[in-house]
mmCIF file of C-alpha atoms in Angstrom:
data_model
loop_
_atom_site.group_PDB
_atom_site.id
_atom_site.type_symbol
_atom_site.label_atom_id
_atom_site.label_comp_id
_atom_site.label_asym_id
_atom_site.label_seq_id
_atom_site.Cartn_x
_atom_site.Cartn_y
_atom_site.Cartn_z
ATOM 1 C CA MET P 1 -18.265 71.940 101.836
ATOM 2 C CA ASP P 2 -17.760 68.252 102.440
ATOM 3 C CA ARG P 3 -17.076 66.398 99.100
ATOM 4 C CA GLY P 4 -19.192 63.487 100.216
ATOM 5 C CA LEU P 5 -22.250 65.621 100.570
ATOM 6 C CA ARG P 6 -22.082 67.335 97.171
ATOM 7 C CA ASN P 7 -23.046 64.347 95.145
ATOM 8 C CA SER P 8 -25.245 62.486 97.785
ATOM 9 C CA HIS P 9 -28.570 63.544 96.198
ATOM 10 C CA PRO P 10 -30.354 61.065 93.873
ATOM 11 C CA PRO P 11 -30.296 61.534 90.140
ATOM 12 C CA ARG P 12 -33.049 63.786 88.879
ATOM 13 C CA TYR P 13 -34.185 61.255 86.228
ATOM 14 C CA ARG P 14 -34.112 57.497 86.334
ATOM 15 C CA LYS P 15 -34.792 54.882 83.621
ATOM 16 C CA LEU P 16 -37.676 52.452 83.764
ATOM 17 C CA LEU P 17 -36.227 49.235 85.182
ATOM 18 C CA PRO P 18 -37.574 45.694 84.475
ATOM 19 C CA GLU P 19 -39.061 45.502 87.898
ATOM 20 C CA ASP P 20 -41.125 48.692 87.483
ATOM 21 C CA TRP P 21 -44.074 46.813 86.200
ATOM 22 C CA VAL P 22 -46.734 49.211 87.811
ATOM 23 C CA GLU P 23 -45.127 52.171 85.826
ATOM 24 C CA ARG P 24 -45.128 50.152 82.603
ATOM 25 C CA LEU P 25 -48.706 49.189 83.200
ATOM 26 C CA ILE P 26 -49.663 52.739 83.633
ATOM 27 C CA VAL P 27 -47.887 53.917 80.383
ATOM 28 C CA GLY P 28 -49.351 50.932 78.435
ATOM 29 C CA MET P 29 -52.835 51.736 79.674
ATOM 30 C CA LEU P 30 -52.476 55.431 78.776
ATOM 31 C CA PHE P 31 -51.298 54.407 75.318
ATOM 32 C CA ALA P 32 -54.164 51.980 74.812
ATOM 33 C CA VAL P 33 -56.869 54.329 76.032
ATOM 34 C CA SER P 34 -55.745 57.265 74.091
ATOM 35 C CA ALA P 35 -55.270 55.247 70.939
ATOM 36 C CA VAL P 36 -58.577 53.485 71.160
ATOM 37 C CA GLY P 37 -60.276 56.699 71.999
ATOM 38 C CA ILE P 38 -58.926 58.583 69.041
ATOM 39 C CA PHE P 39 -59.685 55.640 66.793
ATOM 40 C CA VAL P 40 -63.294 55.499 67.928
ATOM 41 C CA LEU P 41 -63.743 59.272 67.422
ATOM 42 C CA THR P 42 -62.038 59.538 64.084
ATOM 43 C CA GLY P 43 -62.010 56.020 62.590
ATOM 44 C CA ALA P 44 -58.384 56.532 61.382
ATOM 45 C CA LEU P 45 -55.712 54.102 62.520
ATOM 46 C CA VAL P 46 -52.472 55.972 61.825
ATOM 47 C CA PRO P 47 -53.444 59.171 63.695
ATOM 48 C CA ALA P 48 -54.751 57.061 66.617
ATOM 49 C CA LEU P 49 -51.421 55.279 66.908
ATOM 50 C CA ALA P 50 -49.469 58.586 66.589
ATOM 51 C CA VAL P 51 -51.427 60.174 69.378
ATOM 52 C CA GLY P 52 -51.058 56.962 71.441
ATOM 53 C CA VAL P 53 -47.330 57.114 71.044
ATOM 54 C CA LEU P 54 -47.185 60.685 71.862
ATOM 55 C CA VAL P 55 -49.161 60.121 75.120
ATOM 56 C CA ALA P 56 -46.914 57.220 75.977
ATOM 57 C CA ALA P 57 -43.794 59.185 75.491
ATOM 58 C CA VAL P 58 -45.114 61.970 77.739
ATOM 59 C CA ALA P 59 -46.041 59.414 80.334
ATOM 60 C CA VAL P 60 -42.665 57.786 80.235
ATOM 61 C CA GLY P 61 -41.036 61.223 80.831
ATOM 62 C CA VAL P 62 -43.350 61.867 83.768
ATOM 63 C CA VAL P 63 -42.720 58.463 85.258
ATOM 64 C CA GLU P 64 -38.955 58.899 84.905
ATOM 65 C CA MET P 65 -39.207 62.161 86.897
ATOM 66 C CA LEU P 66 -41.077 60.573 89.809
#
């Protein structure tokens, strides 16, 4: 096997870069919609923020895999 071809595939995960504004917008909107939705349904601020952070973390993971 040619050594140059072994490492030619792109990395599986990538970090969000400053120019990835669309991905950051998607993550931010998912955070906001989920946090506001939970707040409206329950009226509790801390659980709403916790769910929003969890949704944002999952969204960041999904965006990094794309």
